[in-house]
Amino acid sequence: MKLSTHTIVVPDYPAKNEYLLYHTRTQGMVKVNQDLKNVIDNFNSLSDDLKTPHQDNLDALYKMQILIKNDNEDKERLKDFLQQLKFSIRKKSFPVTILTTYSCNFKCVYCFEESSRAHQNMDEHVQKGTIEWMKEKIEQDGYQQLYLNFYGGEPLINKAAIDYIVPEMKSWCQERGVKFKFMLQTNGYFLTPELVDKYLSMGLDQVRISVDGLREVHDKNRPLRGGGGTFDRVMKNIVDSVEKVKIGISTSYEKDDITHIEQLMNYFEELGILNKLGAFLFSPIHPSLGPDGDLGKLQRIECMCNHEDTYLANAATKIRSLMEQKNLPIKGGMAVSACPLVSEHSGMTIDQEGKLYKCNSMLGHKDLAIGSVFHERFNTKQKEFRDLDVWQQCPQDCTYLPMCSGGCRLMSFLETKSFNAPACKKPYLNRMAPEFIKKEYEELMSKKNYTNFIK
């Protein structure tokens, strides 16, 4: 027997001569002492003399798949796992992002007016088509919850679409015992307390607002399209509504300078609302698909970053430290995730024309759409994306392969001009994985009656 290729060892934690063993595919974790670690380090096969003092513990580790008998076990389990990740409905919730409009009242420095994106609202015809498409999809796949995310542009520029789609889908879902919730991703400028009250009665679950620092930084990065600052009005709306609805904050950063993030948190603390806010999301500014594929433009992308860049690991470390100092929950970690392009049931994004996309970052690039709410079947692009088994090109002994399955397909395209190439996260994960695992261990041990110590 030996350690699985997909097992990470965190040494001398939580104490000297104790070890955390974490499996990246099963997400199982266990703590072992030095004696058992020595046994694991020194056997190639389970001989008779090892079966007396440590047999029960070794059997337990084998059952957890932290130990394997041969490499073929890892290979076959990984292959089956990634197929399940691609095709299975792993969650009964159906997340749908709806772009109500490409128009925006802000002119952010890291965004751009794309020639490929028509600045138009989703009209009533597309709204009706979107509703019918979602109903058919829910019935076809048996989802038990519909979770809508209204997106833009600035989604509140086209409140009419929200006001039409939400009541229709909420009523339809309630009649069939399907849970219904929705959220808003907004710049916060139009989010008045009165509007929050209205949407809460319709099923609003949370709001995510972008704030890029204190007044000077925010107003520089996120001015009104016609000129003028936005910070004061956005902050007033946050303060006026934070007791009503869960408000998450998104903010961007460049390189590993997080000074403005710390200043923003201090400001929220002074206002007495820091611990009343929902999750914080920190996003690097990174090259994206610009007009006609122009990569020279910049756009903040929440799910993508070049993990080989040392500054991202540096920034992540600084941000986690800051969050701990402020006693704020830290989101993210060692979760398994598949790129939505290759996952059959990862949700959908619908633009203002009714075109279907598997990734928000592809919005507006019509050649990357996989279909339309007005067509019964997906186009060939859907199968092309789904059949990308990029993980087979990765080193098969990579510890992180179950987690990333080859990485983000759009990042691969930005780096290599091909969707069919790995976008490796290994340098970043080598740096951050031990910290993620320690945090998960601390959270587990905070639960009552939890034990995971194999002696």
Tab-separated table of C-alpha atoms in Angstrom:
chain	number	residue	atom	x	y	z
A	1	MET	CA	0.000	0.000	0.000
A	2	LYS	CA	1.018	3.618	-0.410
A	3	LEU	CA	-0.327	7.144	-0.309
A	4	SER	CA	-2.727	7.993	-3.077
A	5	THR	CA	-1.336	10.359	-5.699
A	6	HIS	CA	-4.196	12.666	-4.751
A	7	THR	CA	-3.297	12.883	-1.049
A	8	ILE	CA	-1.738	16.077	0.304
A	9	VAL	CA	0.335	15.856	3.488
A	10	VAL	CA	0.452	18.917	5.758
A	11	PRO	CA	3.293	18.341	8.260
A	12	ASP	CA	3.535	19.446	11.887
A	13	TYR	CA	-0.044	20.607	12.095
A	14	PRO	CA	-1.959	21.186	14.306
A	15	ALA	CA	1.062	20.303	16.452
A	16	LYS	CA	4.597	19.076	15.955
A	17	ASN	CA	4.745	15.423	14.840
A	18	GLU	CA	1.113	15.472	13.760
A	19	TYR	CA	0.042	15.393	10.116
A	20	LEU	CA	-3.074	16.240	8.150
A	21	LEU	CA	-3.778	13.925	5.215
A	22	TYR	CA	-6.207	15.420	2.697
A	23	HIS	CA	-7.570	13.682	-0.399
A	24	THR	CA	-8.298	16.108	-3.241
A	25	ARG	CA	-10.898	13.910	-4.940
A	26	THR	CA	-12.937	12.620	-1.987
A	27	GLN	CA	-12.205	15.742	0.127
A	28	GLY	CA	-11.637	13.401	3.053
A	29	MET	CA	-9.259	14.596	5.751
A	30	VAL	CA	-7.667	12.868	8.730
A	31	LYS	CA	-5.019	13.645	11.316
A	32	VAL	CA	-2.343	11.038	12.055
A	33	ASN	CA	0.505	10.863	14.542
A	34	GLN	CA	4.201	10.363	13.873
A	35	ASP	CA	4.177	6.596	14.448
A	36	LEU	CA	1.536	5.941	11.807
A	37	LYS	CA	3.155	8.430	9.429
A	38	ASN	CA	6.435	6.515	9.758
A	39	VAL	CA	4.674	3.280	8.832
A	40	ILE	CA	3.108	4.912	5.768
A	41	ASP	CA	6.452	6.329	4.690
A	42	ASN	CA	8.272	3.025	4.957
A	43	PHE	CA	6.109	0.385	3.345
A	44	ASN	CA	5.756	-0.573	-0.285
A	45	SER	CA	3.279	-3.356	0.364
A	46	LEU	CA	1.294	-4.530	3.348
A	47	SER	CA	3.468	-7.303	4.729
A	48	ASP	CA	2.461	-9.598	7.594
A	49	ASP	CA	4.517	-7.844	10.250
A	50	LEU	CA	2.618	-4.593	9.602
A	51	LYS	CA	-0.746	-6.187	10.137
A	52	THR	CA	-0.673	-6.283	13.919
A	53	PRO	CA	-0.127	-2.850	15.472
A	54	HIS	CA	-1.428	-0.653	12.663
A	55	GLN	CA	-3.769	-2.823	10.598
A	56	ASP	CA	-7.027	-1.167	11.707
A	57	ASN	CA	-5.691	2.316	11.022
A	58	LEU	CA	-4.293	1.330	7.640
A	59	ASP	CA	-7.603	-0.266	6.698
A	60	ALA	CA	-9.394	2.938	7.698
A	61	LEU	CA	-7.066	5.040	5.546
A	62	TYR	CA	-7.531	2.650	2.636
A	63	LYS	CA	-11.306	2.888	3.013
A	64	MET	CA	-10.972	6.683	2.853
A	65	GLN	CA	-8.892	6.206	-0.346
A	66	ILE	CA	-6.044	8.148	1.234
A	67	LEU	CA	-4.067	4.932	0.824
A	68	ILE	CA	-4.158	2.786	-2.312
A	69	LYS	CA	-2.842	-0.655	-3.220
A	70	ASN	CA	-1.715	0.301	-6.721
A	71	ASP	CA	-1.659	3.271	-9.100
A	72	ASN	CA	-4.432	1.815	-11.221
A	73	GLU	CA	-6.909	2.463	-8.401
A	74	ASP	CA	-6.228	6.197	-8.601
A	75	LYS	CA	-6.445	6.229	-12.398
A	76	GLU	CA	-9.759	4.370	-12.626
A	77	ARG	CA	-11.380	6.291	-9.785
A	78	LEU	CA	-10.276	9.611	-11.264
A	79	LYS	CA	-11.659	8.727	-14.693
A	80	ASP	CA	-15.030	7.693	-13.235
A	81	PHE	CA	-15.138	10.744	-10.983
A	82	LEU	CA	-14.515	13.253	-13.773
A	83	GLN	CA	-17.153	11.602	-15.947
A	84	GLN	CA	-19.653	11.923	-13.113
A	85	LEU	CA	-18.616	15.534	-12.606
A	86	LYS	CA	-19.271	16.193	-16.281
A	87	PHE	CA	-22.665	14.520	-16.664
A	88	SER	CA	-24.279	14.067	-13.254
A	89	ILE	CA	-26.750	16.487	-11.707
A	90	ARG	CA	-24.687	16.765	-8.541
A	91	LYS	CA	-26.967	19.381	-7.034
A	92	LYS	CA	-30.685	19.634	-7.502
A	93	SER	CA	-30.467	23.420	-7.731
A	94	PHE	CA	-30.557	25.014	-11.189
A	95	PRO	CA	-28.560	28.290	-11.245
A	96	VAL	CA	-29.435	30.610	-14.128
A	97	THR	CA	-27.757	33.966	-14.737
A	98	ILE	CA	-29.962	36.378	-16.681
A	99	LEU	CA	-28.457	39.406	-18.386
A	100	THR	CA	-31.261	41.966	-18.383
A	101	THR	CA	-29.164	44.485	-20.318
A	102	TYR	CA	-25.650	45.244	-21.531
A	103	SER	CA	-26.197	48.926	-20.749
A	104	CYS	CA	-24.564	50.429	-17.684
A	105	ASN	CA	-24.641	53.838	-16.021
A	106	PHE	CA	-21.010	53.407	-14.914
A	107	LYS	CA	-17.873	53.635	-17.045
A	108	CYS	CA	-15.416	51.456	-15.136
A	109	VAL	CA	-11.757	51.735	-16.072
A	110	TYR	CA	-11.309	47.953	-16.312
A	111	CYS	CA	-14.406	47.445	-18.431
A	112	PHE	CA	-14.914	48.447	-22.028
A	113	GLU	CA	-17.688	49.168	-24.543
A	114	GLU	CA	-17.468	46.099	-26.677
A	115	SER	CA	-18.361	46.316	-30.328
A	116	SER	CA	-19.545	42.737	-29.995
A	117	ARG	CA	-22.074	43.640	-27.309
A	118	ALA	CA	-25.164	45.528	-28.378
A	119	HIS	CA	-26.303	47.952	-25.697
A	120	GLN	CA	-29.909	46.852	-25.574
A	121	ASN	CA	-32.356	45.609	-22.983
A	122	MET	CA	-33.956	42.180	-22.848
A	123	ASP	CA	-37.399	42.801	-24.361
A	124	GLU	CA	-40.685	41.114	-23.469
A	125	HIS	CA	-40.393	38.596	-26.301
A	126	VAL	CA	-37.049	37.335	-24.963
A	127	GLN	CA	-38.339	37.451	-21.386
A	128	LYS	CA	-41.201	35.119	-22.340
A	129	GLY	CA	-38.832	32.839	-24.234
A	130	THR	CA	-36.512	32.729	-21.219
A	131	ILE	CA	-39.377	31.778	-18.913
A	132	GLU	CA	-40.566	28.952	-21.161
A	133	TRP	CA	-37.031	27.633	-21.623
A	134	MET	CA	-36.427	27.507	-17.855
A	135	LYS	CA	-39.724	25.706	-17.251
A	136	GLU	CA	-38.874	23.036	-19.822
A	137	LYS	CA	-35.357	22.603	-18.438
A	138	ILE	CA	-36.572	22.213	-14.848
A	139	GLU	CA	-39.166	19.614	-15.840
A	140	GLN	CA	-36.715	17.764	-18.074
A	141	ASP	CA	-33.912	17.464	-15.495
A	142	GLY	CA	-35.999	17.330	-12.306
A	143	TYR	CA	-34.424	20.270	-10.512
A	144	GLN	CA	-35.779	20.994	-7.033
A	145	GLN	CA	-34.701	24.628	-6.841
A	146	LEU	CA	-34.355	27.505	-9.292
A	147	TYR	CA	-31.826	30.182	-8.369
A	148	LEU	CA	-31.781	33.247	-10.620
A	149	ASN	CA	-28.902	35.720	-10.730
A	150	PHE	CA	-29.724	39.016	-12.467
A	151	TYR	CA	-26.637	40.435	-14.105
A	152	GLY	CA	-25.510	43.105	-16.537
A	153	GLY	CA	-24.379	45.658	-17.614
A	154	GLU	CA	-26.323	47.080	-14.731
A	155	PRO	CA	-29.385	44.827	-14.282
A	156	LEU	CA	-31.442	47.504	-12.534
A	157	ILE	CA	-31.430	49.626	-15.696
A	158	ASN	CA	-33.965	47.093	-16.959
A	159	LYS	CA	-36.067	46.457	-13.859
A	160	ALA	CA	-38.997	45.614	-16.129
A	161	ALA	CA	-37.359	42.296	-17.023
A	162	ILE	CA	-36.881	41.396	-13.357
A	163	ASP	CA	-40.425	42.473	-12.508
A	164	TYR	CA	-41.814	40.220	-15.248
A	165	ILE	CA	-39.613	37.116	-14.948
A	166	VAL	CA	-39.522	36.794	-11.150
A	167	PRO	CA	-43.288	36.666	-10.388
A	168	GLU	CA	-43.900	34.307	-13.316
A	169	MET	CA	-41.208	31.839	-12.279
A	170	LYS	CA	-41.910	32.130	-8.553
A	171	SER	CA	-45.588	31.268	-9.055
A	172	TRP	CA	-44.802	28.403	-11.430
A	173	CYS	CA	-42.198	26.959	-9.045
A	174	GLN	CA	-44.472	27.183	-6.008
A	175	GLU	CA	-47.213	25.267	-7.816
A	176	ARG	CA	-44.767	22.400	-8.419
A	177	GLY	CA	-42.967	22.361	-5.095
A	178	VAL	CA	-39.783	23.805	-6.605
A	179	LYS	CA	-37.904	26.215	-4.348
A	180	PHE	CA	-37.295	29.663	-5.804
A	181	LYS	CA	-34.792	32.392	-4.949
A	182	PHE	CA	-33.018	35.163	-6.810
A	183	MET	CA	-30.115	37.553	-6.349
A	184	LEU	CA	-28.805	40.744	-7.912
A	185	GLN	CA	-25.271	41.596	-9.036
A	186	THR	CA	-25.332	45.364	-9.184
A	187	ASN	CA	-23.176	48.462	-8.903
A	188	GLY	CA	-25.522	49.562	-6.114
A	189	TYR	CA	-26.376	52.963	-7.561
A	190	PHE	CA	-30.099	52.269	-8.027
A	191	LEU	CA	-30.513	49.895	-5.075
A	192	THR	CA	-32.740	51.955	-2.791
A	193	PRO	CA	-34.209	50.550	0.456
A	194	GLU	CA	-37.666	50.761	-1.123
A	195	LEU	CA	-36.556	48.603	-4.042
A	196	VAL	CA	-34.984	46.112	-1.634
A	197	ASP	CA	-38.278	45.833	0.269
A	198	LYS	CA	-40.142	45.199	-2.966
A	199	TYR	CA	-37.739	42.500	-4.110
A	200	LEU	CA	-37.638	40.821	-0.693
A	201	SER	CA	-41.367	40.219	-1.010
A	202	MET	CA	-40.675	38.585	-4.386
A	203	GLY	CA	-38.000	36.164	-3.138
A	204	LEU	CA	-34.757	38.174	-3.101
A	205	ASP	CA	-32.068	36.140	-1.340
A	206	GLN	CA	-28.994	38.367	-1.547
A	207	VAL	CA	-27.323	41.252	-3.334
A	208	ARG	CA	-23.718	41.562	-4.492
A	209	ILE	CA	-22.392	45.109	-4.876
A	210	SER	CA	-19.053	46.159	-6.366
A	211	VAL	CA	-17.015	48.618	-4.284
A	212	ASP	CA	-13.383	49.246	-5.231
A	213	GLY	CA	-12.081	50.994	-2.132
A	214	LEU	CA	-12.656	54.345	-0.468
A	215	ARG	CA	-14.035	57.377	-2.307
A	216	GLU	CA	-10.862	58.354	-4.188
A	217	VAL	CA	-10.134	54.860	-5.526
A	218	HIS	CA	-13.744	53.873	-6.147
A	219	ASP	CA	-14.678	57.072	-7.975
A	220	LYS	CA	-11.558	56.785	-10.125
A	221	ASN	CA	-12.297	53.170	-11.070
A	222	ARG	CA	-16.095	53.334	-11.207
A	223	PRO	CA	-17.306	56.810	-12.279
A	224	LEU	CA	-20.664	57.584	-13.833
A	225	ARG	CA	-20.748	57.248	-17.595
A	226	GLY	CA	-21.358	60.979	-17.932
A	227	GLY	CA	-18.746	61.837	-15.305
A	228	GLY	CA	-18.974	62.209	-11.557
A	229	GLY	CA	-18.433	60.085	-8.487
A	230	THR	CA	-20.559	57.156	-7.348
A	231	PHE	CA	-19.082	56.193	-3.970
A	232	ASP	CA	-21.305	58.267	-1.688
A	233	ARG	CA	-24.584	57.112	-3.213
A	234	VAL	CA	-23.527	53.453	-3.332
A	235	MET	CA	-22.393	53.534	0.298
A	236	LYS	CA	-25.637	55.203	1.403
A	237	ASN	CA	-27.644	52.456	-0.287
A	238	ILE	CA	-25.509	49.790	1.398
A	239	VAL	CA	-25.912	51.344	4.847
A	240	ASP	CA	-29.666	51.842	4.361
A	241	SER	CA	-30.255	48.230	3.290
A	242	VAL	CA	-27.701	46.129	5.174
A	243	GLU	CA	-30.217	45.339	7.930
A	244	LYS	CA	-32.790	44.245	5.359
A	245	VAL	CA	-30.941	41.877	3.036
A	246	LYS	CA	-27.643	40.014	2.865
A	247	ILE	CA	-25.211	42.221	0.940
A	248	GLY	CA	-21.960	40.770	-0.357
A	249	ILE	CA	-19.134	43.035	-1.489
A	250	SER	CA	-17.000	42.526	-4.606
A	251	THR	CA	-13.773	44.440	-5.029
A	252	SER	CA	-10.889	44.248	-7.485
A	253	TYR	CA	-7.151	44.526	-7.082
A	254	GLU	CA	-4.029	44.756	-9.209
A	255	LYS	CA	-0.867	42.797	-8.448
A	256	ASP	CA	-0.531	42.156	-4.717
A	257	ASP	CA	-1.439	45.642	-3.464
A	258	ILE	CA	-4.436	45.268	-1.162
A	259	THR	CA	-4.046	48.574	0.697
A	260	HIS	CA	-7.386	49.846	-0.615
A	261	ILE	CA	-9.096	46.627	0.517
A	262	GLU	CA	-7.859	47.096	4.075
A	263	GLN	CA	-8.945	50.742	4.017
A	264	LEU	CA	-12.402	49.738	2.789
A	265	MET	CA	-12.807	47.151	5.544
A	266	ASN	CA	-11.718	49.697	8.140
A	267	TYR	CA	-14.337	52.088	6.769
A	268	PHE	CA	-17.080	49.456	6.988
A	269	GLU	CA	-15.903	48.791	10.543
A	270	GLU	CA	-16.175	52.481	11.447
A	271	LEU	CA	-19.712	52.505	10.060
A	272	GLY	CA	-20.551	49.542	12.284
A	273	ILE	CA	-21.601	47.285	9.409
A	274	LEU	CA	-18.524	45.162	8.652
A	275	ASN	CA	-19.864	42.087	10.445
A	276	LYS	CA	-23.359	42.634	9.048
A	277	LEU	CA	-22.198	42.251	5.457
A	278	GLY	CA	-22.238	38.974	3.564
A	279	ALA	CA	-19.280	37.358	1.839
A	280	PHE	CA	-16.461	39.416	0.335
A	281	LEU	CA	-15.259	38.506	-3.153
A	282	PHE	CA	-11.837	39.685	-4.308
A	283	SER	CA	-11.090	39.619	-8.031
A	284	PRO	CA	-7.869	40.369	-9.922
A	285	ILE	CA	-8.007	42.588	-12.976
A	286	HIS	CA	-6.916	40.346	-15.817
A	287	PRO	CA	-6.897	40.315	-19.630
A	288	SER	CA	-10.182	39.150	-21.092
A	289	LEU	CA	-11.883	38.697	-24.420
A	290	GLY	CA	-12.213	42.242	-25.727
A	291	PRO	CA	-13.952	43.484	-28.880
A	292	ASP	CA	-13.351	40.986	-31.669
A	293	GLY	CA	-11.039	39.011	-29.366
A	294	ASP	CA	-8.816	42.004	-28.515
A	295	LEU	CA	-6.849	40.852	-25.460
A	296	GLY	CA	-5.279	44.256	-24.957
A	297	LYS	CA	-8.290	45.495	-23.025
A	298	LEU	CA	-8.744	44.834	-19.338
A	299	GLN	CA	-11.744	43.464	-17.542
A	300	ARG	CA	-12.196	42.100	-14.076
A	301	ILE	CA	-12.895	38.375	-14.209
A	302	GLU	CA	-14.086	36.773	-11.005
A	303	CYS	CA	-13.369	33.126	-11.812
A	304	MET	CA	-10.136	33.393	-13.753
A	305	CYS	CA	-6.572	34.298	-12.961
A	306	ASN	CA	-3.159	33.197	-14.103
A	307	HIS	CA	-2.221	30.944	-11.220
A	308	GLU	CA	1.435	30.985	-12.230
A	309	ASP	CA	1.653	34.631	-11.243
A	310	THR	CA	3.259	34.817	-7.808
A	311	TYR	CA	1.387	38.009	-7.003
A	312	LEU	CA	-1.917	36.136	-6.840
A	313	ALA	CA	-0.672	33.817	-4.131
A	314	ASN	CA	0.839	36.812	-2.326
A	315	ALA	CA	-2.434	38.717	-2.571
A	316	ALA	CA	-4.464	35.707	-1.440
A	317	THR	CA	-2.219	35.255	1.597
A	318	LYS	CA	-2.507	38.929	2.544
A	319	ILE	CA	-6.284	38.935	2.077
A	320	ARG	CA	-6.772	35.787	4.174
A	321	SER	CA	-4.649	37.312	6.927
A	322	LEU	CA	-6.703	40.502	6.812
A	323	MET	CA	-9.973	38.549	6.937
A	324	GLU	CA	-8.752	36.632	9.979
A	325	GLN	CA	-7.753	39.877	11.711
A	326	LYS	CA	-11.241	41.244	11.107
A	327	ASN	CA	-12.837	37.961	12.255
A	328	LEU	CA	-14.598	37.567	8.912
A	329	PRO	CA	-15.574	34.226	7.339
A	330	ILE	CA	-13.187	33.097	4.614
A	331	LYS	CA	-14.835	31.640	1.550
A	332	GLY	CA	-13.143	29.323	-0.900
A	333	GLY	CA	-10.653	26.571	-0.357
A	334	MET	CA	-10.111	23.037	-1.573
A	335	ALA	CA	-13.503	22.412	-3.163
A	336	VAL	CA	-13.723	20.259	-6.277
A	337	SER	CA	-14.943	22.213	-9.282
A	338	ALA	CA	-15.271	21.627	-12.993
A	339	CYS	CA	-15.080	24.358	-15.599
A	340	PRO	CA	-18.726	25.107	-16.495
A	341	LEU	CA	-17.930	24.687	-20.191
A	342	VAL	CA	-17.402	20.955	-19.751
A	343	SER	CA	-20.088	20.313	-17.136
A	344	GLU	CA	-23.501	19.324	-18.462
A	345	HIS	CA	-25.492	20.618	-15.489
A	346	SER	CA	-23.484	23.570	-14.170
A	347	GLY	CA	-26.179	26.136	-14.861
A	348	MET	CA	-26.636	28.577	-17.709
A	349	THR	CA	-26.253	32.231	-18.632
A	350	ILE	CA	-28.872	33.883	-20.850
A	351	ASP	CA	-28.122	37.188	-22.568
A	352	GLN	CA	-30.527	39.936	-23.583
A	353	GLU	CA	-31.129	38.288	-26.978
A	354	GLY	CA	-31.908	34.898	-25.443
A	355	LYS	CA	-28.578	33.346	-26.410
A	356	LEU	CA	-27.238	30.662	-24.062
A	357	TYR	CA	-23.704	30.641	-22.670
A	358	LYS	CA	-21.899	28.350	-20.241
A	359	CYS	CA	-19.620	31.102	-18.915
A	360	ASN	CA	-20.332	34.761	-18.104
A	361	SER	CA	-16.964	35.781	-19.530
A	362	MET	CA	-18.080	34.654	-22.991
A	363	LEU	CA	-21.132	36.901	-23.064
A	364	GLY	CA	-21.434	38.889	-26.270
A	365	HIS	CA	-19.217	36.559	-28.296
A	366	LYS	CA	-21.994	34.951	-30.292
A	367	ASP	CA	-19.753	32.316	-31.837
A	368	LEU	CA	-19.263	30.948	-28.304
A	369	ALA	CA	-22.993	30.692	-27.528
A	370	ILE	CA	-24.232	27.102	-27.222
A	371	GLY	CA	-27.805	27.794	-28.269
A	372	SER	CA	-30.857	29.977	-27.753
A	373	VAL	CA	-33.971	29.902	-25.584
A	374	PHE	CA	-35.916	29.825	-28.862
A	375	HIS	CA	-34.291	26.638	-30.160
A	376	GLU	CA	-35.214	23.198	-28.917
A	377	ARG	CA	-31.676	21.825	-28.988
A	378	PHE	CA	-28.207	23.113	-28.200
A	379	ASN	CA	-25.869	23.746	-31.126
A	380	THR	CA	-22.657	21.852	-31.872
A	381	LYS	CA	-20.624	24.226	-29.694
A	382	GLN	CA	-22.208	22.717	-26.578
A	383	LYS	CA	-20.949	19.225	-27.428
A	384	GLU	CA	-17.590	20.613	-28.522
A	385	PHE	CA	-17.090	22.224	-25.116
A	386	ARG	CA	-18.518	19.273	-23.169
A	387	ASP	CA	-16.193	16.782	-24.869
A	388	LEU	CA	-13.039	18.669	-23.904
A	389	ASP	CA	-11.231	16.132	-21.707
A	390	VAL	CA	-8.264	18.398	-21.146
A	391	TRP	CA	-7.366	16.627	-17.911
A	392	GLN	CA	-5.975	13.766	-20.012
A	393	GLN	CA	-3.215	16.135	-21.195
A	394	CYS	CA	-2.156	16.922	-17.619
A	395	PRO	CA	0.478	14.912	-15.728
A	396	GLN	CA	-1.595	12.031	-14.383
A	397	ASP	CA	0.298	12.058	-11.097
A	398	CYS	CA	-0.726	15.660	-10.347
A	399	THR	CA	-2.165	15.847	-6.846
A	400	TYR	CA	-4.646	18.557	-7.823
A	401	LEU	CA	-6.068	16.961	-10.966
A	402	PRO	CA	-9.382	15.950	-9.322
A	403	MET	CA	-9.922	19.541	-8.194
A	404	CYS	CA	-9.310	21.454	-11.415
A	405	SER	CA	-9.591	18.802	-14.182
A	406	GLY	CA	-7.294	20.873	-16.367
A	407	GLY	CA	-8.368	24.358	-15.324
A	408	CYS	CA	-10.458	27.138	-16.849
A	409	ARG	CA	-11.117	26.671	-20.571
A	410	LEU	CA	-11.387	30.384	-21.285
A	411	MET	CA	-8.095	31.076	-19.534
A	412	SER	CA	-6.584	28.378	-21.722
A	413	PHE	CA	-7.908	30.175	-24.804
A	414	LEU	CA	-6.464	33.496	-23.637
A	415	GLU	CA	-3.068	31.892	-23.068
A	416	THR	CA	-2.829	29.417	-25.964
A	417	LYS	CA	-5.564	30.428	-28.462
A	418	SER	CA	-7.100	26.999	-27.865
A	419	PHE	CA	-9.821	25.748	-25.531
A	420	ASN	CA	-8.239	22.301	-25.693
A	421	ALA	CA	-5.156	22.894	-23.544
A	422	PRO	CA	-4.535	22.844	-19.775
A	423	ALA	CA	-4.568	26.059	-17.757
A	424	CYS	CA	-2.414	24.894	-14.879
A	425	LYS	CA	-3.109	26.015	-11.295
A	426	LYS	CA	-0.367	23.942	-9.702
A	427	PRO	CA	2.103	26.723	-8.741
A	428	TYR	CA	-0.699	28.632	-7.033
A	429	LEU	CA	-2.100	25.538	-5.289
A	430	ASN	CA	1.333	24.411	-4.119
A	431	ARG	CA	1.542	27.699	-2.268
A	432	MET	CA	-2.036	27.923	-1.001
A	433	ALA	CA	-3.289	24.346	-0.515
A	434	PRO	CA	-1.712	23.816	2.943
A	435	GLU	CA	-3.345	27.023	4.187
A	436	PHE	CA	-6.720	26.027	2.744
A	437	ILE	CA	-6.488	22.593	4.379
A	438	LYS	CA	-5.547	24.040	7.770
A	439	LYS	CA	-8.546	26.353	7.602
A	440	GLU	CA	-10.884	23.481	6.749
A	441	TYR	CA	-9.476	21.496	9.654
A	442	GLU	CA	-10.093	24.381	12.057
A	443	GLU	CA	-13.676	24.691	10.847
A	444	LEU	CA	-14.262	20.955	11.276
A	445	MET	CA	-12.813	20.912	14.783
A	446	SER	CA	-15.043	23.809	15.814
A	447	LYS	CA	-18.017	21.483	15.418
A	448	LYS	CA	-19.125	19.626	18.523
A	449	ASN	CA	-18.226	15.959	18.936
A	450	TYR	CA	-16.072	15.932	15.815
A	451	THR	CA	-12.965	13.770	15.874
A	452	ASN	CA	-10.676	12.690	13.076
A	453	PHE	CA	-7.515	11.555	14.876
A	454	ILE	CA	-6.178	8.151	13.870
A	455	LYS	CA	-3.623	7.095	16.471
